Short mmCIF file of C-alpha atoms and ligand atoms in Angstrom, two decimals:
data_model
loop_
_atom_site.label_atom_id
_atom_site.label_comp_id
_atom_site.label_asym_id
_atom_site.label_seq_id
_atom_site.Cartn_x
_atom_site.Cartn_y
_atom_site.Cartn_z
CA MET A 783 46.57 -61.11 -60.96
CA ALA A 784 43.87 -58.47 -60.51
CA LYS A 785 42.43 -58.09 -57.02
CA PRO A 786 39.07 -59.81 -56.46
CA LYS A 787 36.02 -57.55 -56.60
CA ALA A 788 33.21 -57.32 -54.05
CA PHE A 789 30.22 -59.52 -54.77
CA VAL A 790 26.73 -59.45 -53.22
CA LYS A 791 25.01 -62.78 -52.63
CA LYS A 792 21.51 -62.02 -53.84
CA GLU A 793 19.87 -64.66 -51.66
CA LYS A 794 21.26 -62.99 -48.52
CA CYS A 795 20.88 -59.27 -49.23
CA LEU A 796 18.01 -57.59 -47.36
CA ALA A 797 18.41 -54.25 -49.12
CA CYS A 798 19.32 -51.88 -46.28
CA GLY A 799 21.58 -49.77 -48.48
CA GLY A 800 24.39 -49.64 -45.89
CA CYS A 801 27.03 -50.83 -48.36
CA ILE A 802 25.89 -48.24 -50.89
CA SER A 803 26.14 -45.35 -48.45
CA VAL A 804 29.79 -46.11 -47.55
CA CYS A 805 31.27 -47.24 -50.88
CA PRO A 806 33.92 -44.62 -51.72
CA GLN A 807 33.76 -45.57 -55.42
CA ASP A 808 29.95 -45.33 -55.78
CA ALA A 809 30.27 -48.82 -57.19
CA ILE A 810 27.07 -50.28 -55.68
CA LEU A 811 23.51 -49.77 -56.88
CA MET A 812 20.16 -51.04 -55.60
CA ILE A 813 18.48 -52.91 -58.44
CA SER A 814 15.11 -54.58 -57.81
CA SER A 815 15.71 -54.52 -54.04
CA LYS A 816 19.16 -56.12 -54.21
CA ALA A 817 22.54 -54.44 -53.93
CA VAL A 818 24.65 -55.02 -57.03
CA VAL A 819 28.37 -54.20 -57.42
CA ASP A 820 29.69 -52.70 -60.64
CA HIS A 821 33.01 -54.56 -61.10
CA ASP A 822 34.60 -51.84 -63.18
CA GLN A 823 34.11 -49.25 -60.44
CA CYS A 824 35.08 -51.45 -57.45
CA ASN A 825 38.62 -50.94 -56.13
CA SER A 826 38.47 -53.86 -53.69
CA CYS A 827 38.74 -51.64 -50.58
CA SER A 828 36.58 -54.09 -48.53
CA ILE A 829 34.56 -51.38 -46.74
CA CYS A 830 31.24 -52.83 -47.95
CA VAL A 831 32.25 -56.38 -47.01
CA LYS A 832 32.94 -55.29 -43.42
CA THR A 833 29.85 -53.12 -43.25
CA CYS A 834 27.21 -55.65 -44.29
CA PRO A 835 25.42 -56.61 -41.05
CA ILE A 836 24.52 -60.11 -42.25
CA GLY A 837 27.60 -60.95 -44.28
CA ALA A 838 25.93 -60.86 -47.68
CA ILE A 839 29.02 -59.44 -49.40
CA SER A 840 32.15 -61.47 -50.09
CA TRP A 841 34.73 -61.61 -52.86
CA GLU A 842 34.02 -62.74 -56.36
CA GLY A 843 34.81 -66.38 -56.92
CA LYS A 844 34.85 -67.11 -53.16
CA MET B 454 4.84 -33.23 -67.08
CA LYS B 455 5.86 -30.08 -65.19
CA TYR B 456 5.78 -29.66 -61.40
CA ASP B 457 6.89 -26.99 -58.97
CA ALA B 458 8.61 -29.70 -56.93
CA VAL B 459 9.40 -33.36 -57.50
CA ILE B 460 10.33 -35.28 -54.36
CA VAL B 461 12.36 -38.49 -54.39
CA GLY B 462 11.23 -40.84 -51.61
CA SER B 463 7.97 -41.34 -49.72
CA GLY B 464 9.51 -41.76 -46.24
CA PRO B 465 8.66 -39.25 -43.48
CA ALA B 466 10.99 -36.60 -44.95
CA GLY B 467 9.46 -36.81 -48.43
CA SER B 468 5.81 -37.01 -47.40
CA VAL B 469 6.00 -34.16 -44.89
CA THR B 470 7.89 -31.96 -47.37
CA ALA B 471 5.19 -32.73 -49.95
CA ARG B 472 2.40 -31.99 -47.50
CA PHE B 473 3.63 -28.53 -46.55
CA ALA B 474 4.64 -27.60 -50.08
CA ALA B 475 1.24 -28.65 -51.44
CA GLU B 476 -0.53 -26.85 -48.62
CA ALA B 477 1.34 -23.68 -49.60
CA GLY B 478 -0.01 -24.03 -53.13
CA ALA B 479 2.82 -25.83 -54.89
CA LYS B 480 2.20 -28.50 -57.51
CA VAL B 481 4.03 -31.50 -56.07
CA LEU B 482 4.90 -35.04 -57.13
CA ILE B 483 6.46 -37.77 -54.96
CA VAL B 484 8.31 -40.55 -56.79
CA GLU B 485 8.93 -43.77 -54.85
CA ARG B 486 10.72 -46.86 -56.12
CA ARG B 487 8.85 -49.17 -53.77
CA ALA B 488 5.53 -50.81 -54.63
CA GLU B 489 4.02 -49.84 -51.26
CA VAL B 490 4.71 -46.78 -49.13
CA GLY B 491 6.45 -47.70 -45.86
CA VAL B 492 7.12 -51.34 -46.80
CA PRO B 493 9.45 -52.99 -45.92
CA VAL B 494 9.83 -51.38 -42.49
CA LEU B 495 13.49 -50.57 -41.84
CA CYS B 496 13.21 -49.07 -38.37
CA GLY B 497 13.21 -49.62 -34.59
CA GLU B 498 9.91 -47.73 -34.53
CA GLY B 499 10.53 -45.58 -31.47
CA ILE B 500 9.49 -41.91 -31.53
CA SER B 501 9.03 -39.07 -29.06
CA GLN B 502 5.49 -37.98 -28.20
CA LYS B 503 6.54 -34.56 -29.45
CA VAL B 504 5.50 -35.86 -32.86
CA ASP B 505 1.94 -34.94 -31.83
CA ASP B 506 2.90 -31.23 -31.89
CA PHE B 507 3.40 -31.35 -35.65
CA LYS B 508 -0.21 -32.34 -36.34
CA VAL B 509 0.71 -34.37 -39.41
CA LEU B 510 -0.91 -37.64 -38.28
CA GLU B 511 -4.58 -38.44 -37.82
CA GLY B 512 -6.05 -41.00 -35.43
CA LYS B 513 -4.02 -43.51 -33.47
CA ARG B 514 -3.76 -46.48 -35.82
CA TRP B 515 -0.02 -45.92 -36.21
CA ILE B 516 0.67 -46.28 -32.46
CA ALA B 517 1.56 -49.76 -31.17
CA THR B 518 2.34 -48.79 -27.55
CA LYS B 519 2.76 -45.71 -25.43
CA MET B 520 5.94 -45.93 -23.37
CA GLU B 521 6.59 -44.79 -19.81
CA GLY B 522 10.22 -44.01 -20.35
CA ALA B 523 13.58 -45.47 -21.21
CA ARG B 524 16.14 -47.62 -19.42
CA ILE B 525 19.82 -47.65 -20.24
CA PHE B 526 21.92 -50.65 -19.18
CA SER B 527 25.67 -50.12 -18.84
CA PRO B 528 28.08 -52.96 -19.75
CA ASN B 529 27.88 -54.50 -16.25
CA GLY B 530 24.10 -54.20 -16.19
CA THR B 531 23.76 -51.03 -14.08
CA LYS B 532 20.42 -49.53 -14.96
CA ILE B 533 19.56 -45.87 -15.45
CA THR B 534 15.84 -45.22 -15.65
CA LEU B 535 14.54 -42.13 -17.36
CA SER B 536 10.94 -42.23 -16.23
CA ALA B 537 8.15 -40.21 -17.77
CA GLU B 538 8.32 -37.86 -14.81
CA TYR B 539 11.89 -36.87 -15.70
CA ALA B 540 12.03 -37.60 -19.36
CA GLY B 541 8.92 -35.46 -19.93
CA SER B 542 7.67 -35.35 -23.46
CA GLU B 543 10.75 -37.24 -24.62
CA THR B 544 9.09 -40.48 -23.58
CA GLY B 545 7.49 -41.88 -26.59
CA TYR B 546 5.52 -44.24 -28.68
CA VAL B 547 6.50 -47.44 -30.37
CA ILE B 548 4.81 -47.23 -33.74
CA TYR B 549 3.81 -49.33 -36.73
CA ARG B 550 6.18 -47.64 -39.15
CA ASP B 551 4.38 -48.93 -42.27
CA ILE B 552 1.07 -47.40 -41.13
CA PHE B 553 2.92 -44.30 -39.90
CA ASP B 554 4.54 -43.68 -43.29
CA GLN B 555 1.25 -44.34 -45.07
CA GLU B 556 -0.60 -41.88 -42.83
CA LEU B 557 2.03 -39.22 -43.58
CA ALA B 558 1.69 -39.92 -47.30
CA ARG B 559 -2.09 -39.75 -47.00
CA GLY B 560 -1.74 -36.33 -45.38
CA ALA B 561 0.36 -35.18 -48.35
CA ALA B 562 -2.17 -36.55 -50.85
CA GLN B 563 -5.02 -34.83 -49.03
CA LYS B 564 -3.23 -31.51 -49.49
CA GLY B 565 -2.96 -32.23 -53.20
CA ALA B 566 0.41 -33.97 -53.65
CA GLU B 567 0.59 -36.68 -56.32
CA ILE B 568 2.38 -39.98 -55.70
CA MET B 569 3.96 -42.34 -58.25
CA LEU B 570 5.04 -45.79 -57.01
CA ASN B 571 7.35 -48.23 -58.78
CA THR B 572 9.25 -45.16 -59.92
CA ARG B 573 12.99 -44.99 -59.39
CA ALA B 574 14.87 -41.73 -59.84
CA VAL B 575 17.88 -42.42 -62.06
CA ASN B 576 19.35 -38.97 -62.63
CA LEU B 577 18.77 -35.23 -62.57
CA LEU B 578 17.57 -33.45 -65.68
CA LYS B 579 19.85 -30.53 -66.48
CA LYS B 580 19.86 -27.78 -69.05
CA ASP B 581 23.06 -25.71 -69.45
CA GLY B 582 24.16 -27.02 -66.06
CA LYS B 583 20.93 -25.95 -64.35
CA ILE B 584 18.75 -28.58 -62.67
CA THR B 585 15.40 -28.72 -64.46
CA GLY B 586 13.88 -31.93 -63.13
CA LEU B 587 14.38 -35.64 -62.84
CA THR B 588 14.72 -38.71 -65.04
CA VAL B 589 12.87 -41.71 -63.63
CA GLN B 590 12.31 -45.34 -64.44
CA HIS B 591 8.59 -46.13 -64.06
CA PHE B 592 8.07 -49.89 -64.47
CA ASP B 593 9.83 -50.38 -67.81
CA GLU B 594 9.43 -46.81 -69.06
CA THR B 595 11.99 -44.01 -68.79
CA LEU B 596 10.33 -40.64 -68.18
CA ASP B 597 11.55 -37.07 -67.84
CA ILE B 598 9.75 -35.03 -65.19
CA GLU B 599 10.31 -31.28 -65.25
CA ALA B 600 10.33 -29.39 -61.96
CA ASP B 601 11.68 -26.13 -60.54
CA VAL B 602 12.86 -27.88 -57.37
CA VAL B 603 14.08 -31.44 -56.88
CA VAL B 604 13.97 -32.74 -53.30
CA GLY B 605 16.24 -35.62 -52.29
CA ALA B 606 14.36 -37.41 -49.51
CA ASP B 607 15.86 -40.69 -50.64
CA GLY B 608 17.22 -41.89 -47.32
CA VAL B 609 20.58 -43.17 -46.15
CA GLU B 610 21.80 -44.35 -49.56
CA SER B 611 20.84 -41.00 -51.17
CA ARG B 612 21.94 -40.51 -54.76
CA VAL B 613 20.17 -37.23 -55.44
CA GLY B 614 22.74 -35.15 -53.55
CA LYS B 615 25.59 -36.83 -55.42
CA TRP B 616 24.02 -36.05 -58.78
CA ALA B 617 24.05 -32.38 -57.74
CA GLY B 618 27.68 -32.54 -56.66
CA ILE B 619 27.11 -32.74 -52.88
CA GLN B 620 29.46 -35.18 -51.17
CA THR B 621 27.19 -37.66 -49.36
CA THR B 622 29.37 -40.77 -49.03
CA LEU B 623 29.51 -41.78 -45.37
CA LYS B 624 32.71 -42.73 -43.59
CA PRO B 625 32.34 -46.14 -41.92
CA TYR B 626 32.94 -44.18 -38.70
CA ASP B 627 29.64 -42.36 -39.36
CA LEU B 628 27.35 -45.30 -40.09
CA GLU B 629 25.56 -47.69 -37.74
CA THR B 630 25.02 -51.02 -39.44
CA CYS B 631 21.95 -52.75 -38.04
CA VAL B 632 19.94 -55.95 -37.77
CA GLN B 633 16.59 -56.27 -36.05
CA TYR B 634 14.11 -59.02 -35.31
CA THR B 635 10.51 -58.41 -34.41
CA LEU B 636 10.04 -61.24 -31.91
CA THR B 637 6.74 -62.63 -30.67
CA ASN B 638 5.93 -65.06 -27.88
CA ILE B 639 8.51 -63.45 -25.58
CA ASP B 640 8.29 -62.59 -21.87
CA TRP B 641 9.04 -58.89 -22.05
CA ASP B 642 6.02 -57.08 -20.69
CA SER B 643 7.69 -53.74 -19.99
CA PRO B 644 6.57 -50.15 -20.40
CA TYR B 645 10.15 -49.06 -21.15
CA CYS B 646 12.31 -48.82 -24.24
CA ASP B 647 15.58 -50.49 -23.29
CA PHE B 648 19.10 -49.71 -24.49
CA PHE B 649 22.09 -52.00 -23.80
CA LEU B 650 25.63 -50.60 -24.06
CA GLY B 651 29.09 -52.14 -24.11
CA LYS B 652 32.01 -53.00 -26.37
CA HIS B 653 31.10 -56.69 -26.28
CA VAL B 654 27.37 -56.05 -26.67
CA ALA B 655 27.45 -53.58 -29.56
CA PRO B 656 30.75 -51.83 -30.36
CA GLY B 657 30.09 -48.16 -31.09
CA GLY B 658 26.33 -48.64 -30.82
CA TYR B 659 23.74 -50.43 -28.73
CA VAL B 660 21.20 -53.22 -28.60
CA TRP B 661 17.59 -52.07 -28.24
CA VAL B 662 14.41 -53.74 -27.09
CA PHE B 663 11.32 -51.70 -28.00
CA PRO B 664 8.10 -53.45 -26.87
CA LYS B 665 5.26 -53.42 -29.40
CA GLY B 666 2.58 -54.95 -27.23
CA LYS B 667 2.31 -57.61 -24.56
CA ASP B 668 4.50 -60.29 -26.10
CA VAL B 669 6.00 -58.60 -29.16
CA ALA B 670 9.12 -56.43 -29.35
CA ASN B 671 11.63 -55.06 -31.81
CA VAL B 672 15.00 -56.42 -30.73
CA GLY B 673 17.79 -54.88 -32.74
CA ILE B 674 21.44 -53.93 -32.84
CA GLY B 675 23.44 -51.14 -34.41
CA ILE B 676 27.24 -51.24 -34.47
CA LEU B 677 29.62 -48.73 -35.96
CA ALA B 678 30.63 -49.86 -39.46
CA SER B 679 34.26 -48.96 -38.69
CA LEU B 680 34.20 -51.54 -35.87
CA SER B 681 32.34 -54.14 -37.91
CA VAL B 682 33.48 -57.18 -39.85
CA SER B 683 31.32 -59.12 -42.28
CA GLY B 684 28.13 -60.30 -40.56
CA LYS B 685 29.19 -59.14 -37.09
CA ALA B 686 26.00 -57.22 -36.26
CA LYS B 687 23.84 -60.31 -36.74
CA GLN B 688 26.24 -62.53 -34.78
CA LEU B 689 26.22 -60.15 -31.81
CA LEU B 690 22.44 -59.79 -31.84
CA ASP B 691 21.96 -63.56 -31.98
CA LYS B 692 24.34 -63.88 -29.04
CA PHE B 693 22.44 -61.24 -27.06
CA ILE B 694 19.14 -63.05 -27.60
CA ALA B 695 20.55 -66.51 -26.92
CA ALA B 696 21.76 -65.33 -23.50
CA ARG B 697 18.26 -64.22 -22.44
CA PRO B 698 15.72 -67.01 -21.96
CA GLU B 699 12.82 -64.51 -22.00
CA LEU B 700 13.81 -63.51 -25.57
CA LYS B 701 15.29 -66.81 -26.71
CA LYS B 702 11.92 -68.53 -26.56
CA GLY B 703 10.51 -66.00 -29.05
CA ALA B 704 9.73 -66.53 -32.71
CA PRO B 705 10.57 -63.94 -35.36
CA LEU B 706 7.79 -62.15 -37.24
CA ARG B 707 10.20 -60.00 -39.21
CA VAL B 708 13.92 -59.66 -39.79
CA ILE B 709 15.51 -56.58 -41.30
CA THR B 710 18.90 -55.09 -41.95
CA GLY B 711 19.34 -51.36 -41.66
CA ALA B 712 21.78 -48.50 -42.11
CA ASP B 713 21.60 -45.44 -39.93
CA PRO B 714 23.81 -42.38 -40.56
CA VAL B 715 25.40 -40.96 -37.40
CA ALA B 716 27.28 -38.18 -39.14
CA GLU B 717 27.47 -34.41 -38.95
CA PRO B 718 24.74 -32.99 -41.17
CA ILE B 719 25.82 -31.93 -44.66
CA GLN B 720 25.03 -29.13 -47.07
CA SER B 721 21.29 -29.44 -47.72
CA VAL B 722 20.70 -26.80 -50.40
CA THR B 723 21.97 -25.93 -53.83
CA ASP B 724 20.33 -24.20 -56.81
CA ASN B 725 16.97 -25.89 -57.55
CA LEU B 726 17.60 -28.69 -55.04
CA LEU B 727 17.04 -29.60 -51.37
CA LEU B 728 18.06 -32.62 -49.29
CA VAL B 729 15.83 -33.65 -46.37
CA GLY B 730 15.93 -36.36 -43.70
CA ASP B 731 18.50 -39.17 -43.78
CA ALA B 732 19.64 -37.90 -47.18
CA ALA B 733 20.81 -34.71 -45.39
CA ARG B 734 22.09 -36.80 -42.46
CA GLN B 735 19.58 -35.17 -40.10
CA VAL B 736 19.89 -37.97 -37.55
CA ASP B 737 20.78 -37.80 -33.86
CA PRO B 738 24.35 -39.21 -33.76
CA ILE B 739 23.84 -40.61 -30.24
CA THR B 740 20.51 -42.38 -30.58
CA GLY B 741 20.36 -42.83 -34.35
CA GLY B 742 16.81 -41.47 -34.22
CA GLY B 743 15.85 -39.64 -37.40
CA LEU B 744 12.06 -39.67 -37.53
CA MET B 745 11.47 -36.46 -35.60
CA SER B 746 14.10 -34.45 -37.43
CA SER B 747 12.87 -35.75 -40.81
CA ILE B 748 9.40 -34.50 -39.97
CA GLU B 749 10.55 -31.14 -38.63
CA ALA B 750 12.93 -30.57 -41.55
CA GLY B 751 10.20 -31.70 -43.95
CA GLN B 752 7.94 -28.99 -42.61
CA TYR B 753 10.58 -26.29 -43.18
CA ALA B 754 11.44 -27.67 -46.61
CA GLY B 755 7.79 -27.66 -47.70
CA GLN B 756 7.19 -24.14 -46.42
CA THR B 757 10.35 -22.89 -48.10
CA ILE B 758 9.27 -24.44 -51.40
CA GLY B 759 5.88 -22.73 -51.02
CA ARG B 760 7.55 -19.32 -50.66
CA ALA B 761 9.97 -20.02 -53.50
CA VAL B 762 7.04 -20.82 -55.79
CA GLU B 763 5.34 -17.57 -54.78
CA LYS B 764 8.49 -15.60 -55.64
CA GLN B 765 9.29 -17.86 -58.62
CA ARG B 766 12.89 -17.96 -57.41
CA PHE B 767 14.62 -21.29 -56.94
CA ASP B 768 18.29 -20.30 -56.56
CA SER B 769 20.27 -21.53 -53.56
CA GLN B 770 19.96 -18.16 -51.86
CA THR B 771 16.17 -18.41 -51.82
CA LEU B 772 16.20 -22.05 -50.76
CA LEU B 773 18.77 -21.40 -48.05
CA GLU B 774 15.89 -20.31 -45.84
CA TYR B 775 15.23 -24.03 -45.34
CA GLU B 776 18.75 -24.74 -44.12
CA THR B 777 18.67 -21.74 -41.79
CA LEU B 778 15.37 -22.91 -40.28
CA TRP B 779 16.35 -26.51 -39.58
CA LYS B 780 19.79 -25.54 -38.32
CA LYS B 781 18.19 -23.10 -35.93
CA ALA B 782 15.71 -25.72 -34.74
CA PHE B 783 18.01 -28.69 -34.17
CA GLY B 784 21.39 -28.13 -35.86
CA LYS B 785 23.11 -27.33 -32.55
CA LYS B 786 21.72 -30.44 -30.94
CA LEU B 787 22.98 -32.65 -33.76
CA HIS B 788 26.43 -31.10 -33.57
CA ARG B 789 26.56 -31.41 -29.77
CA ASN B 790 25.51 -35.05 -29.93
CA TYR B 791 28.12 -35.72 -32.59
CA VAL B 792 30.77 -34.43 -30.18
CA ALA B 793 29.20 -36.56 -27.44
CA LYS B 794 29.32 -39.61 -29.72
CA GLU B 795 33.06 -39.12 -30.21
CA ILE B 796 33.62 -38.78 -26.45
CA MET B 797 31.58 -41.90 -25.74
CA LEU B 798 33.45 -43.92 -28.35
CA ASP B 799 36.65 -43.15 -26.45
CA MET B 800 35.26 -44.47 -23.17
CA GLU B 801 36.17 -47.87 -21.80
CA ASP B 802 33.36 -50.12 -20.58
CA LYS B 803 34.52 -49.43 -17.04
CA THR B 804 34.04 -45.69 -17.47
CA LEU B 805 30.52 -46.28 -18.77
CA ASP B 806 29.81 -48.45 -15.72
CA ASN B 807 31.09 -45.71 -13.42
CA LEU B 808 28.96 -43.14 -15.15
CA ALA B 809 25.88 -45.34 -14.93
CA ASP B 810 26.58 -45.97 -11.28
CA SER B 811 26.63 -42.28 -10.47
CA LEU B 812 23.51 -41.56 -12.50
CA LYS B 813 21.39 -44.49 -11.37
CA ASP B 814 19.84 -42.74 -8.37
CA TYR B 815 20.08 -39.23 -9.72
CA LYS B 816 16.78 -37.38 -9.75
CA PHE B 817 16.87 -35.30 -12.87
CA GLU B 818 15.10 -31.99 -12.32
CA GLU B 819 15.17 -31.57 -15.98
CA PHE B 820 16.33 -34.04 -18.59
CA SER B 821 18.87 -32.14 -20.62
CA THR B 822 22.43 -32.74 -21.73
CA LEU B 823 23.64 -29.99 -19.44
CA SER B 824 21.98 -31.47 -16.36
CA ILE B 825 23.44 -34.90 -17.09
CA ILE B 826 26.90 -33.44 -17.55
CA LYS B 827 26.59 -31.48 -14.32
CA ALA B 828 25.55 -34.62 -12.45
CA LEU B 829 28.50 -36.52 -13.90
CA VAL B 830 31.09 -33.88 -13.21
CA THR B 831 29.95 -33.51 -9.60
CA LYS B 832 30.55 -37.23 -9.04
CA HIS B 833 33.61 -37.64 -11.25
CA PRO B 834 35.68 -34.45 -11.32
CA SER B 835 38.25 -36.33 -13.43
CA LEU B 836 35.77 -36.37 -16.28
CA LEU B 837 35.73 -32.61 -16.39
CA VAL B 838 38.51 -32.41 -18.96
CA LYS B 839 36.78 -34.85 -21.30
CA LEU B 840 33.39 -33.28 -20.94
CA THR B 841 34.36 -29.62 -21.20
CA PRO B 842 33.76 -29.36 -24.94
CA LEU B 843 30.27 -30.77 -24.43
CA MET B 844 29.56 -28.43 -21.57
CA LYS B 845 30.38 -25.46 -23.78
CA LEU B 846 28.10 -26.74 -26.52
CA ALA B 847 25.29 -27.54 -24.11
CA ARG B 848 25.39 -23.98 -22.76
CA ALA B 849 25.56 -22.37 -26.17
C1 FAD C 1365 17.53 -50.36 -38.02
C2 FAD C 1365 17.10 -48.93 -37.86
C3 FAD C 1365 16.37 -48.56 -36.76
C4 FAD C 1365 15.95 -47.23 -36.62
N1 FAD C 1365 15.19 -46.92 -35.54
C5 FAD C 1365 14.74 -45.66 -35.40
C6 FAD C 1365 13.89 -45.33 -34.31
O1 FAD C 1365 13.51 -46.19 -33.51
N2 FAD C 1365 13.47 -44.04 -34.20
C7 FAD C 1365 13.84 -43.09 -35.10
O2 FAD C 1365 13.43 -41.93 -34.93
N3 FAD C 1365 14.64 -43.37 -36.14
C8 FAD C 1365 15.09 -44.65 -36.31
N4 FAD C 1365 15.88 -44.94 -37.39
C9 FAD C 1365 16.17 -43.89 -38.37
C10 FAD C 1365 14.95 -43.67 -39.27
O3 FAD C 1365 14.50 -44.89 -39.80
C11 FAD C 1365 15.30 -42.72 -40.41
O4 FAD C 1365 15.91 -41.57 -39.86
C12 FAD C 1365 14.08 -42.32 -41.23
O5 FAD C 1365 13.54 -43.41 -41.90
C13 FAD C 1365 14.46 -41.23 -42.23
O6 FAD C 1365 13.37 -40.92 -43.04
P1 FAD C 1365 13.60 -40.44 -44.53
O7 FAD C 1365 12.26 -40.07 -45.04
O8 FAD C 1365 14.70 -39.46 -44.58
O9 FAD C 1365 14.15 -41.72 -45.30
P2 FAD C 1365 13.50 -43.15 -45.55
O10 FAD C 1365 12.44 -43.46 -44.58
O11 FAD C 1365 14.63 -44.10 -45.66
O12 FAD C 1365 12.80 -43.00 -46.98
C14 FAD C 1365 13.53 -42.92 -48.17
C15 FAD C 1365 12.63 -43.38 -49.29
O13 FAD C 1365 13.24 -43.06 -50.52
C16 FAD C 1365 13.04 -44.13 -51.42
N5 FAD C 1365 14.09 -44.06 -52.44
C17 FAD C 1365 15.44 -44.15 -52.26
N6 FAD C 1365 16.09 -44.00 -53.42
C18 FAD C 1365 15.14 -43.79 -54.37
C19 FAD C 1365 15.19 -43.56 -55.78
N7 FAD C 1365 16.35 -43.51 -56.44
N8 FAD C 1365 14.03 -43.37 -56.44
C20 FAD C 1365 12.82 -43.41 -55.79
N9 FAD C 1365 12.73 -43.64 -54.45
C21 FAD C 1365 13.87 -43.81 -53.75
C22 FAD C 1365 13.13 -45.36 -50.54
O14 FAD C 1365 12.50 -46.48 -51.15
C23 FAD C 1365 12.38 -44.88 -49.30
O15 FAD C 1365 11.03 -45.14 -49.35
C24 FAD C 1365 16.32 -46.26 -37.57
C25 FAD C 1365 17.09 -46.64 -38.67
C26 FAD C 1365 17.47 -47.96 -38.83
C27 FAD C 1365 18.26 -48.34 -40.02
S1 SF4 C 1366 24.74 -53.96 -46.56
FE1 SF4 C 1366 24.29 -56.14 -47.01
S2 SF4 C 1366 22.08 -56.38 -46.66
FE2 SF4 C 1366 22.50 -54.16 -46.80
S3 SF4 C 1366 22.13 -53.68 -48.97
FE3 SF4 C 1366 24.32 -54.10 -48.78
S4 SF4 C 1366 24.52 -56.30 -49.22
FE4 SF4 C 1366 22.35 -55.93 -48.86
S1 SF4 C 1367 35.08 -53.17 -52.08
FE1 SF4 C 1367 35.11 -50.92 -51.76
S2 SF4 C 1367 34.99 -50.06 -53.83
FE2 SF4 C 1367 34.37 -52.22 -54.00
S3 SF4 C 1367 32.16 -52.15 -53.87
FE3 SF4 C 1367 32.95 -52.53 -51.79
S4 SF4 C 1367 33.11 -50.49 -50.86
FE4 SF4 C 1367 32.89 -50.19 -53.08
#
């Protein structure tokens, strides 16, 4: 099975851009003041998940 | 639409660049994706009084409080006080960052810079590989804006540099991930900005309390992303507040998350393009403070653009003047503090306590890195080996 991809919970994200600045795949964009992950780019490295200071990023389907 | 310079971002770096470029005669446009300059505030709002020297702010509306100094608390609570007397002009203000950013933008507009809000830069315009401007999304319209110089003042998550082929991705080791509450109804009537250190308080960073008036303060935390797990910064900050009755009774007026680069600065110039402020990682790696360097670099960037427009030359060689100027002004300090950051990260809590203990009664003749190192080495000769690289840099 393919690895799960990072997923930003919109209700939690406060738009600091931290996840974007560390994503090695450039897979995250800020759209209308919310971080959004592009599944196709994400390689599931988990850096953004660990970085988010309020835990707004988890894994898709979880 | 054709401009001499189009600037992405209306933070301090963008507005000050625009101000000095416009003042030098350049036709300048700032594009900002937000609907209001300076809002939301993503900042601890502490700044050195040296900001007055730059004469880019009018009046005093942007100042919340004038501070008497700073206090640093080591893991076991040992306090080092850097009073105004010793900290000199490094003591500072706590500001209203929204008003501060708007005043800087107003200064730029007064010099003739144009500002477009609700306008997100989406890519560079290029012709035969040469940068010729910017593509933006303005509300629901896509527009091409031609310009001789594009300035990336787009903050920590900067895209502009990437579009020009400059590697801007931060290593988790070089990012502080932050949460901050602005608390009211607290008992924290102090004329000091406070910093709390320790592996259990804030791994690889610190907790800060910056008073914004009698019963209001910014209480925030930054931890190194490489030492973070999901949501850890908020958990640690909540724990810090819960353990202090004088803060615990407070109510939040604002909550923010933040990202602060604590990296070595990167390449800031290429043909037809400059990076300024957080986008160029011009942030003090020890304190995470980036307001002063954004303003100083903005001044050099604007002046350089002015001269480039006069000469009608926008190649990297012409624009390199900007990089030379900011490196000369504070490049050494940033590098030295990056080395200091690495040394501090290696230190156990106990070492930090020992250091604090030997500095707590020290009367600094002058508040400089070299004088602190000298004080430390006198008391702890064993530290000499660790601190030697810093000593060399401090002398340089
Ligand atoms: C929690 C926290 C606390 C801090 N506390 C302090 C402190 O107390 N003192 C201090 O000196 N420094 C502090 N800093 C650092 C300081 O906030 C930054 O160094 C400073 O804001 C950098 O200014 P800037 O103009 O480079 O970027 P910013 O102020 O981040 O401005 C960038 C602007 O670009 C805009 N933008 C981004 N992308 C686009 C796009 N594609 N299109 C259009 N617009 C775009 C953004 O909306 C934003 O307005 C703190 C940082 C954080 C995160
Ligand atoms: S780090 Fe968290 S809060 Fe910050 S932009 Fe990313 S998801 Fe949002
Ligand atoms: S998991 Fe890694 S690759 Fe995927 S979005 Fe997060 S940081 Fe980027």
